[in-house]
XYZ file of C-alpha atoms in Angstrom:
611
model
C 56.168 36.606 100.803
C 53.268 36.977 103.078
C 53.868 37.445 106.830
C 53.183 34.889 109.448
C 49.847 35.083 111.237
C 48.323 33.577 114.319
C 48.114 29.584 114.136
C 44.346 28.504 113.354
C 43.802 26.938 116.310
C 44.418 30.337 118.021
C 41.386 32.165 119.875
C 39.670 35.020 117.927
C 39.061 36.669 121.259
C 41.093 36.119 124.646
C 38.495 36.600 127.658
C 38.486 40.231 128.984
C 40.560 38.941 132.115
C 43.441 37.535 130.474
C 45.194 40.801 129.816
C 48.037 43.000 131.663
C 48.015 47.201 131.674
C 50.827 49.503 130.690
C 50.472 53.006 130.178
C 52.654 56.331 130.188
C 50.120 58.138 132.171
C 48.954 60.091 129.436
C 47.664 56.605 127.157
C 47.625 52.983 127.959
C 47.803 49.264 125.797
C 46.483 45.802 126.712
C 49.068 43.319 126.550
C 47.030 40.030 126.385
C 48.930 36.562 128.006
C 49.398 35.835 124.322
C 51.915 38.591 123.691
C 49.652 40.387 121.673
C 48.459 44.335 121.906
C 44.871 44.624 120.972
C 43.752 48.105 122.606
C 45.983 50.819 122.406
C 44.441 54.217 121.782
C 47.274 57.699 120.661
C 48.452 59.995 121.783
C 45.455 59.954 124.908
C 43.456 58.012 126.923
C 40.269 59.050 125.057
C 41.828 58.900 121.146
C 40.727 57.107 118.415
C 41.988 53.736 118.791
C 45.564 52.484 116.778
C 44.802 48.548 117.801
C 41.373 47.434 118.999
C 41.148 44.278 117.990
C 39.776 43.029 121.288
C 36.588 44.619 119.616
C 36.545 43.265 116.453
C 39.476 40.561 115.534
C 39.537 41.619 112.006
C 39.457 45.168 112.079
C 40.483 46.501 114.856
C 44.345 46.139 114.066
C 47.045 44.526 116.891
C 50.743 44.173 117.523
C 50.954 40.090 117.507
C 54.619 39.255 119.377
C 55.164 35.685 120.359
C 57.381 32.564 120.330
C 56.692 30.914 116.565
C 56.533 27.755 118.102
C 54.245 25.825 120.849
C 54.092 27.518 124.002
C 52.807 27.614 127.349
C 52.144 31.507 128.465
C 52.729 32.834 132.000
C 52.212 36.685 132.671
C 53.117 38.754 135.653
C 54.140 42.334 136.482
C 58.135 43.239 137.870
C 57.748 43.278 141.336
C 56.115 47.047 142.131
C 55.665 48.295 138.775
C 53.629 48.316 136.056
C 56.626 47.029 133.765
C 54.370 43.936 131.943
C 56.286 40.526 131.729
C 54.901 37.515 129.227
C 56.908 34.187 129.959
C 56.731 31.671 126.748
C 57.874 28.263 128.002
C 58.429 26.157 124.075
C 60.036 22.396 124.343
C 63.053 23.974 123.101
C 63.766 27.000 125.345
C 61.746 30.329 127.718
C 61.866 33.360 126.381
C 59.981 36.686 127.675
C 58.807 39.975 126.194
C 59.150 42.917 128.731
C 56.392 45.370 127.429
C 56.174 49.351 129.161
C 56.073 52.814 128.063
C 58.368 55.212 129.702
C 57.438 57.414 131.808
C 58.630 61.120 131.139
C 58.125 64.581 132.323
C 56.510 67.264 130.615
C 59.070 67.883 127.992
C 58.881 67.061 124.418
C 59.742 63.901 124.549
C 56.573 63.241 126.614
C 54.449 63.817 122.898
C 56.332 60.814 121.701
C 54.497 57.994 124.111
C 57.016 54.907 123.259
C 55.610 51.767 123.536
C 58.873 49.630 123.902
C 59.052 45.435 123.275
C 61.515 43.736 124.591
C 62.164 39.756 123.392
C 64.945 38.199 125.322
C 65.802 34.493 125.161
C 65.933 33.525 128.667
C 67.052 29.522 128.214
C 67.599 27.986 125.239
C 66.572 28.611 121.377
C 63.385 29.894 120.400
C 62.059 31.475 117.306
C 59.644 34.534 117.246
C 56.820 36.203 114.905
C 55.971 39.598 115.335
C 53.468 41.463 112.682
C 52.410 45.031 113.402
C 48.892 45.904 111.796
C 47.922 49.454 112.881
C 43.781 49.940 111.926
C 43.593 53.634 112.572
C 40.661 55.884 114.047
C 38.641 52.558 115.351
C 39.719 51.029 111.718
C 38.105 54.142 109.826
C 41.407 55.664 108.328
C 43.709 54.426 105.526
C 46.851 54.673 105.904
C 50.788 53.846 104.474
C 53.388 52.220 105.379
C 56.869 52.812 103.906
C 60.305 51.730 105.093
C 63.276 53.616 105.967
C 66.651 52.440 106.857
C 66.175 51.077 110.552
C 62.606 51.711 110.781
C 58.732 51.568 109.129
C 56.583 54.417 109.209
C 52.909 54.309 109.557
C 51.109 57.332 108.243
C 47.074 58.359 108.216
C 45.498 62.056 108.005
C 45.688 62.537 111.552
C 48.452 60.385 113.177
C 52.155 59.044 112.365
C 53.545 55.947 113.724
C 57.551 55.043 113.761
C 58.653 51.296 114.445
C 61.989 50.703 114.568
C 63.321 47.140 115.267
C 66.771 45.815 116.215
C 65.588 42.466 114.112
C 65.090 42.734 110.126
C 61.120 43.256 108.948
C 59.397 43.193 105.719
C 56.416 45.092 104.484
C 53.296 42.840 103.705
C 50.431 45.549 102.476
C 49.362 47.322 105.190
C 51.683 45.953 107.303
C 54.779 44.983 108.871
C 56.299 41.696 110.007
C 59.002 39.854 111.177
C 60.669 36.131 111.569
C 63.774 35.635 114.102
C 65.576 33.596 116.414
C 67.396 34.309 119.774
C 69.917 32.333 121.119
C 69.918 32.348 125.155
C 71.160 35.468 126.161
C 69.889 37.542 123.247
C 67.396 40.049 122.891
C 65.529 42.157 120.079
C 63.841 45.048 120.913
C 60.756 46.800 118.804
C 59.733 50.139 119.791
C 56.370 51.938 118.185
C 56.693 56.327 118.582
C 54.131 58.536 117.908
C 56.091 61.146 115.860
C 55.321 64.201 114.056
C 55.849 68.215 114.869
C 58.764 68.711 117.165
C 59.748 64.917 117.812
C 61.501 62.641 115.227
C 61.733 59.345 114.844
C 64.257 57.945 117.144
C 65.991 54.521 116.572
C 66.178 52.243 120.176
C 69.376 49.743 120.664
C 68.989 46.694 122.568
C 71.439 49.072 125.362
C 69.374 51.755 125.227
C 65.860 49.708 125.860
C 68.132 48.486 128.639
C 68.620 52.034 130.012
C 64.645 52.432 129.530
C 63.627 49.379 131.402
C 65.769 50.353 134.546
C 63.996 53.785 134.609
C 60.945 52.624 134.114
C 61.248 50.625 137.067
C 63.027 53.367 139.056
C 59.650 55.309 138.581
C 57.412 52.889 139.691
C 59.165 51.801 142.647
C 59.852 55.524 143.642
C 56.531 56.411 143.416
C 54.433 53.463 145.250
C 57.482 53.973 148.175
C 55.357 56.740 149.097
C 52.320 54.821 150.291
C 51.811 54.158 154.053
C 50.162 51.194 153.808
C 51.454 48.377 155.684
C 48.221 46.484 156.827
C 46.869 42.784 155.647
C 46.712 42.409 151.619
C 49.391 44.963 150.755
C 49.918 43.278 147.022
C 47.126 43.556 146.201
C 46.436 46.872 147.614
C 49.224 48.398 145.908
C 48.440 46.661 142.436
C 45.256 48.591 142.982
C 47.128 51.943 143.978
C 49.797 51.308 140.455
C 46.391 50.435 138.115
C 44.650 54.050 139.934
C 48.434 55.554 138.641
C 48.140 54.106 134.889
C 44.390 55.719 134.645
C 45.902 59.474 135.415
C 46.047 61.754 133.045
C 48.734 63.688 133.921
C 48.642 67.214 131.929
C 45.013 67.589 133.727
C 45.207 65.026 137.250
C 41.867 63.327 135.677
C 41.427 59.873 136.259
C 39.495 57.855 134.111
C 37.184 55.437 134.975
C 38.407 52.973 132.503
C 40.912 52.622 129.797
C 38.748 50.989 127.022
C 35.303 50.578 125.394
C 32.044 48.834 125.050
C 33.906 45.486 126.691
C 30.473 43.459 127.531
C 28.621 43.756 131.086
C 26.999 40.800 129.190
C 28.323 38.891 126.264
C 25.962 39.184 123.139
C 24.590 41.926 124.642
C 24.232 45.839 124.374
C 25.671 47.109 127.515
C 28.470 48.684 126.134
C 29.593 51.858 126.985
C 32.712 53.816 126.837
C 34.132 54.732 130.370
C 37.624 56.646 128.905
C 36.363 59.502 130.850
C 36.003 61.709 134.762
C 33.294 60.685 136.536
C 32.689 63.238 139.543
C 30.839 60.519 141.608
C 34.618 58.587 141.678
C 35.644 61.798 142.946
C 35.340 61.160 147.092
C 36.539 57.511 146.566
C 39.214 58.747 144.125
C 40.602 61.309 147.133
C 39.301 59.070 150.097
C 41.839 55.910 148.428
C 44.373 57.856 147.880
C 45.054 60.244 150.888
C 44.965 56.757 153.031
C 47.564 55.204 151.070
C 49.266 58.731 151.208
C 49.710 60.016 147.898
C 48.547 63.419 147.944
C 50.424 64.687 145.050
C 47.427 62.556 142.878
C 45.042 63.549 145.463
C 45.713 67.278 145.010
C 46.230 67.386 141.284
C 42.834 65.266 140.778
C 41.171 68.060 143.366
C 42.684 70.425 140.466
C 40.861 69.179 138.036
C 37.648 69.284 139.805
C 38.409 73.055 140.446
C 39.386 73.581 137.103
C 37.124 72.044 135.072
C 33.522 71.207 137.411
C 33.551 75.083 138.210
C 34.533 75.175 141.647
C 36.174 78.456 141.362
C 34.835 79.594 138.542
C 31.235 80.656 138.046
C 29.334 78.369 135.672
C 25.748 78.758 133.950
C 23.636 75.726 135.200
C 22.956 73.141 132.124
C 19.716 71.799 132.374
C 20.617 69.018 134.562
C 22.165 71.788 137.124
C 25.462 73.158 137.963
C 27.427 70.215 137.408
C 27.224 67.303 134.905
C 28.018 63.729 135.914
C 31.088 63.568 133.835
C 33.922 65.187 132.442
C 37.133 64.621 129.053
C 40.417 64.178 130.531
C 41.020 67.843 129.201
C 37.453 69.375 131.073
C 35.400 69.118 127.924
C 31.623 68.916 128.617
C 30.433 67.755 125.035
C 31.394 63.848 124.488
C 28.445 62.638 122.127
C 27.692 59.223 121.724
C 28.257 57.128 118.313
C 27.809 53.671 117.644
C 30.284 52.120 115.294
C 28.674 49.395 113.096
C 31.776 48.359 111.290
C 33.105 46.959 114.730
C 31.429 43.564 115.102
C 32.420 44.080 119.147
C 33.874 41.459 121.914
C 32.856 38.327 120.802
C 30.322 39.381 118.661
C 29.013 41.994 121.304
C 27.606 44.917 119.621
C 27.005 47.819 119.387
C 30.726 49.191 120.489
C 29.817 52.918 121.092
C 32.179 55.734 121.527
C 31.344 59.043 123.505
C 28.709 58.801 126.252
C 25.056 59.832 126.384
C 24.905 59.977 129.729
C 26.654 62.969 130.135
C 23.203 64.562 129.851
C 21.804 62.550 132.557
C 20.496 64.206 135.828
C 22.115 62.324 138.536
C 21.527 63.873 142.183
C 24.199 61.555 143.999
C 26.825 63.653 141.957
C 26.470 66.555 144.495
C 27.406 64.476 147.764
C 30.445 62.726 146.292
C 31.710 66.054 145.273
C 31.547 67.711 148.326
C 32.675 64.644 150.059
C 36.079 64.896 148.582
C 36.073 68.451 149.084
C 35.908 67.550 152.741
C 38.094 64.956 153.161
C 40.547 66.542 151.537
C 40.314 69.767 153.779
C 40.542 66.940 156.793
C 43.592 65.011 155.518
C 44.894 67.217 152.689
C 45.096 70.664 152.763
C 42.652 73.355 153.826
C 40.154 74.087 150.962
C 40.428 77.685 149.574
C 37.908 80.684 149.953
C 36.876 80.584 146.280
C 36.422 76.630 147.358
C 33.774 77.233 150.025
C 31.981 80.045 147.548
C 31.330 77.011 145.082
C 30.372 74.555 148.102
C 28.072 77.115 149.288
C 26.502 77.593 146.110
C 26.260 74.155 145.294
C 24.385 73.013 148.991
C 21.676 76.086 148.051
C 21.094 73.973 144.838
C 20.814 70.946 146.634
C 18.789 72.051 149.149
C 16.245 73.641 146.144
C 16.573 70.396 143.889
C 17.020 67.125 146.291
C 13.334 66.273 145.451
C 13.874 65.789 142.200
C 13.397 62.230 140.356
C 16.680 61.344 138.484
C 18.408 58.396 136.304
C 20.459 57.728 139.481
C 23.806 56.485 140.123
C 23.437 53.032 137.794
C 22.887 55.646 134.958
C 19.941 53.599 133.830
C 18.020 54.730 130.650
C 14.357 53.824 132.032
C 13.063 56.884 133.008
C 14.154 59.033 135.898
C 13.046 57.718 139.783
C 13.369 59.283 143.361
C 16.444 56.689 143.450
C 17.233 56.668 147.583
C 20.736 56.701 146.991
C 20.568 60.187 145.398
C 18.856 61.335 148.178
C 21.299 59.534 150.429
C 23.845 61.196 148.716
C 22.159 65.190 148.714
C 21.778 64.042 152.229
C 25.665 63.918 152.192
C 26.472 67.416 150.141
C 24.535 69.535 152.955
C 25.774 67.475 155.774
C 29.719 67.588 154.941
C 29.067 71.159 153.791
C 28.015 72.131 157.574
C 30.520 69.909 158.742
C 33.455 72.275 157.202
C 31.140 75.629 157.813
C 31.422 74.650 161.966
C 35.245 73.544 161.523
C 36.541 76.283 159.783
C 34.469 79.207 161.095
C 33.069 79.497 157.475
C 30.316 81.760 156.687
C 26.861 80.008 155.686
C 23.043 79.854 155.631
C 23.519 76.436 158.874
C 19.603 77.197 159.319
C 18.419 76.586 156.267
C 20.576 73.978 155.444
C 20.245 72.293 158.594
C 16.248 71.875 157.767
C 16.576 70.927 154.239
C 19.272 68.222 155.620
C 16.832 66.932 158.263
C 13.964 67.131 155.299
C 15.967 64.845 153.663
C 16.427 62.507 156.334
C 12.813 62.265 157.174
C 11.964 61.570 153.909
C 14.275 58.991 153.439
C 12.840 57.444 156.552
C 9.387 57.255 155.615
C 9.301 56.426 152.095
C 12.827 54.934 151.457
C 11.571 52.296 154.565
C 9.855 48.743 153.089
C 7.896 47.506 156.637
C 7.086 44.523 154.317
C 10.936 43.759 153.112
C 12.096 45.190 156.818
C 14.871 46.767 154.074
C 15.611 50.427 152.779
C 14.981 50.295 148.962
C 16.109 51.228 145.592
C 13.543 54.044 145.205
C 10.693 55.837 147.638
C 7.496 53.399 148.199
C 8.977 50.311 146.423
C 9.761 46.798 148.331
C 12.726 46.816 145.282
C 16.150 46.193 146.593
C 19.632 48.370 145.186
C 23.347 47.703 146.142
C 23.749 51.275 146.407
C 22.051 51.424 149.451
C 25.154 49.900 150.994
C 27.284 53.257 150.967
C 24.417 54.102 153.745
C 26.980 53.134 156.650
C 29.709 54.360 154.964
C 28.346 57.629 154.250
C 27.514 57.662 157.813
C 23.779 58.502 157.409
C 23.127 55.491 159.405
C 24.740 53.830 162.368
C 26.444 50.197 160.632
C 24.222 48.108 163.885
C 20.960 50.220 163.609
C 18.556 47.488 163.256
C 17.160 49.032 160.813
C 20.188 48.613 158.540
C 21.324 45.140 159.842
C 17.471 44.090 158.812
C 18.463 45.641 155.695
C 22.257 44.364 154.848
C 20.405 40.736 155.621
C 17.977 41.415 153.432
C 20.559 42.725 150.403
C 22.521 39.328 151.642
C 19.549 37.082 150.764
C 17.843 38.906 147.139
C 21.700 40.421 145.681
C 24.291 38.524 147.276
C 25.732 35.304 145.474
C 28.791 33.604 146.661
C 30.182 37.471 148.299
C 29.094 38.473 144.936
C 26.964 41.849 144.573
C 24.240 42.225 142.270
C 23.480 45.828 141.639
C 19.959 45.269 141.312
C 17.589 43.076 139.551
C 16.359 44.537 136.256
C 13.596 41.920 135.817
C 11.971 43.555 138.705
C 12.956 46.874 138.128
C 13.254 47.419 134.229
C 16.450 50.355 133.600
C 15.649 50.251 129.494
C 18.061 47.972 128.354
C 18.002 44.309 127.069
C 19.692 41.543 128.717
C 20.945 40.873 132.257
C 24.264 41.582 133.720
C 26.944 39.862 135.978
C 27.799 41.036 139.705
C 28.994 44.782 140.263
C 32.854 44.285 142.148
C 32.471 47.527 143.410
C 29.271 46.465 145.233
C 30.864 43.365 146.305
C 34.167 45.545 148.618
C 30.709 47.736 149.626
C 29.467 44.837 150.923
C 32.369 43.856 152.564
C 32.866 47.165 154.292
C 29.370 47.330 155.460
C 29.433 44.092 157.481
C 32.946 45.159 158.746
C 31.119 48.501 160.164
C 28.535 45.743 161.546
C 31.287 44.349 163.398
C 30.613 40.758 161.464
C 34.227 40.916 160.737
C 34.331 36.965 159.872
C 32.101 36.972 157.199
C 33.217 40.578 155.892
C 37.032 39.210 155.755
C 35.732 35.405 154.068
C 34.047 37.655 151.598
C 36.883 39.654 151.220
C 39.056 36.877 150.855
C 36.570 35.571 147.894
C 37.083 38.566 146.279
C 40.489 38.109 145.666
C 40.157 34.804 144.164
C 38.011 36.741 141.200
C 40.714 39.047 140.371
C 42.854 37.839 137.440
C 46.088 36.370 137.390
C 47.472 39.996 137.888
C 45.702 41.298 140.505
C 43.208 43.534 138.177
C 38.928 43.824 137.965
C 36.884 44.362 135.383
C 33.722 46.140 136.087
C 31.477 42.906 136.158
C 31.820 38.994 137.320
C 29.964 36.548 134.990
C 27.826 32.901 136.644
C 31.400 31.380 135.934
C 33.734 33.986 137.376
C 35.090 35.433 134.281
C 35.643 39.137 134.049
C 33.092 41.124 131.891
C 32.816 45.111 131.490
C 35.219 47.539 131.163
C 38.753 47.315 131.825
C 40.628 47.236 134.719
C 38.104 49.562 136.292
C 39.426 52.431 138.978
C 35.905 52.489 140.785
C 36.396 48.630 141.620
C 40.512 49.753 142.402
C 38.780 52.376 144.846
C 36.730 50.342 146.595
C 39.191 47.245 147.249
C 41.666 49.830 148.903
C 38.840 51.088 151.206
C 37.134 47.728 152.161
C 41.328 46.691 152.677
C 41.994 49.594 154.914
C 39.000 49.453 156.881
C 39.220 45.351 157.448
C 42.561 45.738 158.356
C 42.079 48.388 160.756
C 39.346 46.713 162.562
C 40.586 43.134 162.837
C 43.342 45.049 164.313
């Protein structure tokens, strides 16, 4: 008997936005509002996918759970945590599936990332589906499926997958599937383990799942107790600070930039990348976020990755894009090639879906001032940065100050040919500034002179040919009249006062050619061509920029209106892709820690100043 499948009438793709996050720190699954998993990659951020078929419907694999009858959907997370909760409201009862992964420590048990389902009937009678279709390795690998009593195993060359199930299933080919019906007051509960090597397959009673639940929300309620915040917008403020929690990787304190792949900046198009991977420029917003919310546990372990892995006590031989490269793996690898993967049709017929990124290559100047950035706010509000710290700064400013004049692919990683982008010299601007800031503080020994001149170089330049006298505007790159979003993090990087009237002329200039609705555009490609086809939606993290700009202006209406906008594009959970389509919907990566960042900032510092 073949198992049951999604009614016909049922989407092939749910949009980007109308999914929840769970994770164990170490992996994470998209839970859309339908009850079904369609991205979970095992046993790490950065694996090859088990389900992805939010890429391609038909062979990407899911786990399909819902109420086998009509049903409205309602999703929300457990007050707190990041415990996932989808509502189905049928003519005949409600009944909800509580989907998490525990959280464990560093023991063995940590290798066996659980992915526990809980059905309960709430009110009621209501009948259920589930069918559990693994596609292994992005759909590449074959694999078996064979039952044993209490549970199903999954097996490929590389990975083995236990389900167990408190409710009877049945094989069908590749997969596994299963009919029920709860009463009010019952519950099932289907758990997937990755096991293999030192951890066996371990069956999980409706009690036990119990037991899991209540520590899983012990965890997350333990942990965001810590934060300090207590201004305006704390909900959504701390959904920000539990989605920056879900993208650590714990054995390493990395944080990705995103949990997924190639999701669309434009449907149809090809601006898919994967983002399951450390960028250094999130590294000051990263540390920045999370010392003001006050957890410096992350803080500190992300600063060890940097150290560990970027060189900054260890001596590394300059690539040919300099001492450090824009990004990093979750474990410190360097190499992460790029592959296109034309058996994946992509979102909604967006292809190609790539894996790896190219642009790990890329020179990127900016890279330099976000590092040391974090370096020194986390000497001013974490702890005092080490000796073998202030070697690496000091090595990395005398690169700087050799290299600033460099053209580069800039911070929008475009693949047009490299420019002298502003905002990388903005940003080298920043690396020798914050690195004589901590020199004078601390005492520290350095070469003040020479940095001091290439510093005020820098400035100059930026000046005189990063000035437009026809837009009365700073622009994208030296002796253009092109306009950039980036150029917003000049306030915040304090390179120029927020009421200079030189940068008022220029956030009302931004306002008029990349602002739509409090919406940022990050540029406009038409007019400044970055080698790939299409166009794109707004940038959110451009968007809290722009809000924190005109709060440092002191135009706190319109900074807290726009604000306020803002948070009517999040979805119904509080999360951000990367982009906002012309109709609101979510497109890019996602959720996306960069936008996370920058809500938390332009939060803190609105709040602060409206007082």
């Amino acid at each position: 008997m073949p198992g049951p499948s999604a009614g016909a009438d049922s989407p092939r793709y749910l949009p980007i936005a109308d999914h929840g996050l769970i994770g164990d720190l170490r992996s994470a699954a998209l839970v859309g509002t339908n009850g079904t998993i369609d991205w979970y990659c095992c046993p790490r951020f950065d694996a090859p996918s088990v389900f992805a078929s939010i890429l391609d419907a038909d062979r990407g694999g899911c786990f399909e759970l819902a109420a086998d009858v009509p049903a409205r959907t309602k999703q929300f997370y457990f007050p707190d945590t990041n415990v996932l909760i989808t509502r189905f409201f049928a003519e005949d009862g409600v009944g909800e599936i509580q989907d998490f992964m525990p959280v464990v420590d560093d023991s063995r048990e940590a290798d066996r990332h659980r992915l526990i389902r809980r059905v309960i009937c709430v009110r009621g009678t209501l009948p259920f589906r589930a069918r559990i279709a693994p596609r292994f390795a992005y759909g590449t690998l074959p694999h078996t499926v064979r039952k044993q009593p209490g549970q199903a195993l999954f097996e490929c060359s590389t990975l083995k997958l236990a389900l167990t199930s408190t409710v009877p299933t049945e094989i069908d080919g590749q997969d596994v599937w299963s009919l029920f019906k709860l009463h009010e007051g019952e519950a099932a509960v289907f758990t997937l383990d990755r096991v293999g090597g030192d951890v066996a397959p371990r069956f999980c009673a409706v009690a036990e799942a119990e037991r899991s639940f209540d520590a899983t929300v012990r965890y997350w309620r333990q942990w965001l107790s810590r934060s300090r915040y207590r201004g305006r917008w704390r909900e959504m403020v701390h959904r920000s600070a539990l989605t920056l929690k879900l993208l650590t990787y714990v054995p390493t304190g990395a944080i990705i930039a995103a949990p997924t792949t190639s999701l669309p900046e434009q449907i149809g198009g090809e601006r898919n990348w994967d983002y399951r991977y450390v960028w250094i420029r999130d590294a000051a917003f990263c540390v920045y976020a999370l010392l003001r919310l006050g957890f410096t546990d992350e803080a500190e372990a992300f600063m060890n990755f940097l150290t560990d892995h970027a060189g900054l006590t260890t001596a590394q031989e300059p690539g040919p894009t300099g001492p450090l490269q824009i990004m990093y793996g979750i474990d410190g690898r360097r190499e992460l090639p790029e592959e296109e993967l034309p058996h994946l049709e992509g979102y909604r017929n967006s292809a190609p879906v790539r894996i790896g990124n190219e642009a790990v290559g890329q020179l990127q100047l900016d890279i330099y001032g976000a590092l040391i950035d974090s370096l020194y706010l986390y000497d001013k509000w974490g702890k005092p940065i080490s000796s073998a710290h202030w070697d690496s700064i000091g090595e990395l400013v005398d690169w700087v100050c050799e290299n600033w004049d460099q053209p580069d692919e800039g911070v929008w990683e475009t693949r047009g040919g490299r420019k002298p982008f502003l905002y990388s010299r903005l940003m080298c601007w920043v690396a020798i500034e914050r690195g004589i800031r901590l020199a004078r503080h601390r005492g520290l020994p350095a070469d003040i002179v020479r940095w001091a001149k290439a510093r005020d170089d820098i400035y100059r330049r930026i000046m005189r040919s990063g000035w437009s006298e026809e837009r009365r505007a700073f622009t994208q790159y030296e002796d253009s009249n092109i306009l950039d979003a980036s150029l917003l993090m000049m306030p915040l990087a304090k390179f120029i006062a927020p009421t200079d009237p030189k940068w008022l002329t220029t956030l009302d200039a931004l306002g008029e050619d990349l602002v739509s609705d409090s919406l940022v555009y990050r540029y406009d490609p038409q007019a400044s061509p970055d080698g790939l086809q299409g166009e794109e939606g707004t940038f959110s993290i451009c968007s809290f920029w722009y809000v924190e700009a005109l709060t440092r202006a002191g135009r706190l209406d319109e900074a807290r209106l726009a604000f306020e906008k803002m948070l009517t594009y999040a979805n119904h959970l509080g999360l951000y892709a990367e982009e906002i389509g012309h109709t609101g919907e979510q497109h890019g990566n996602f959720p996306q820690a960069f936008t996370h960042l920058a809500l938390i900032s332009a939060a803190f510092n609105l709040d602060r100043r409206l007082g």
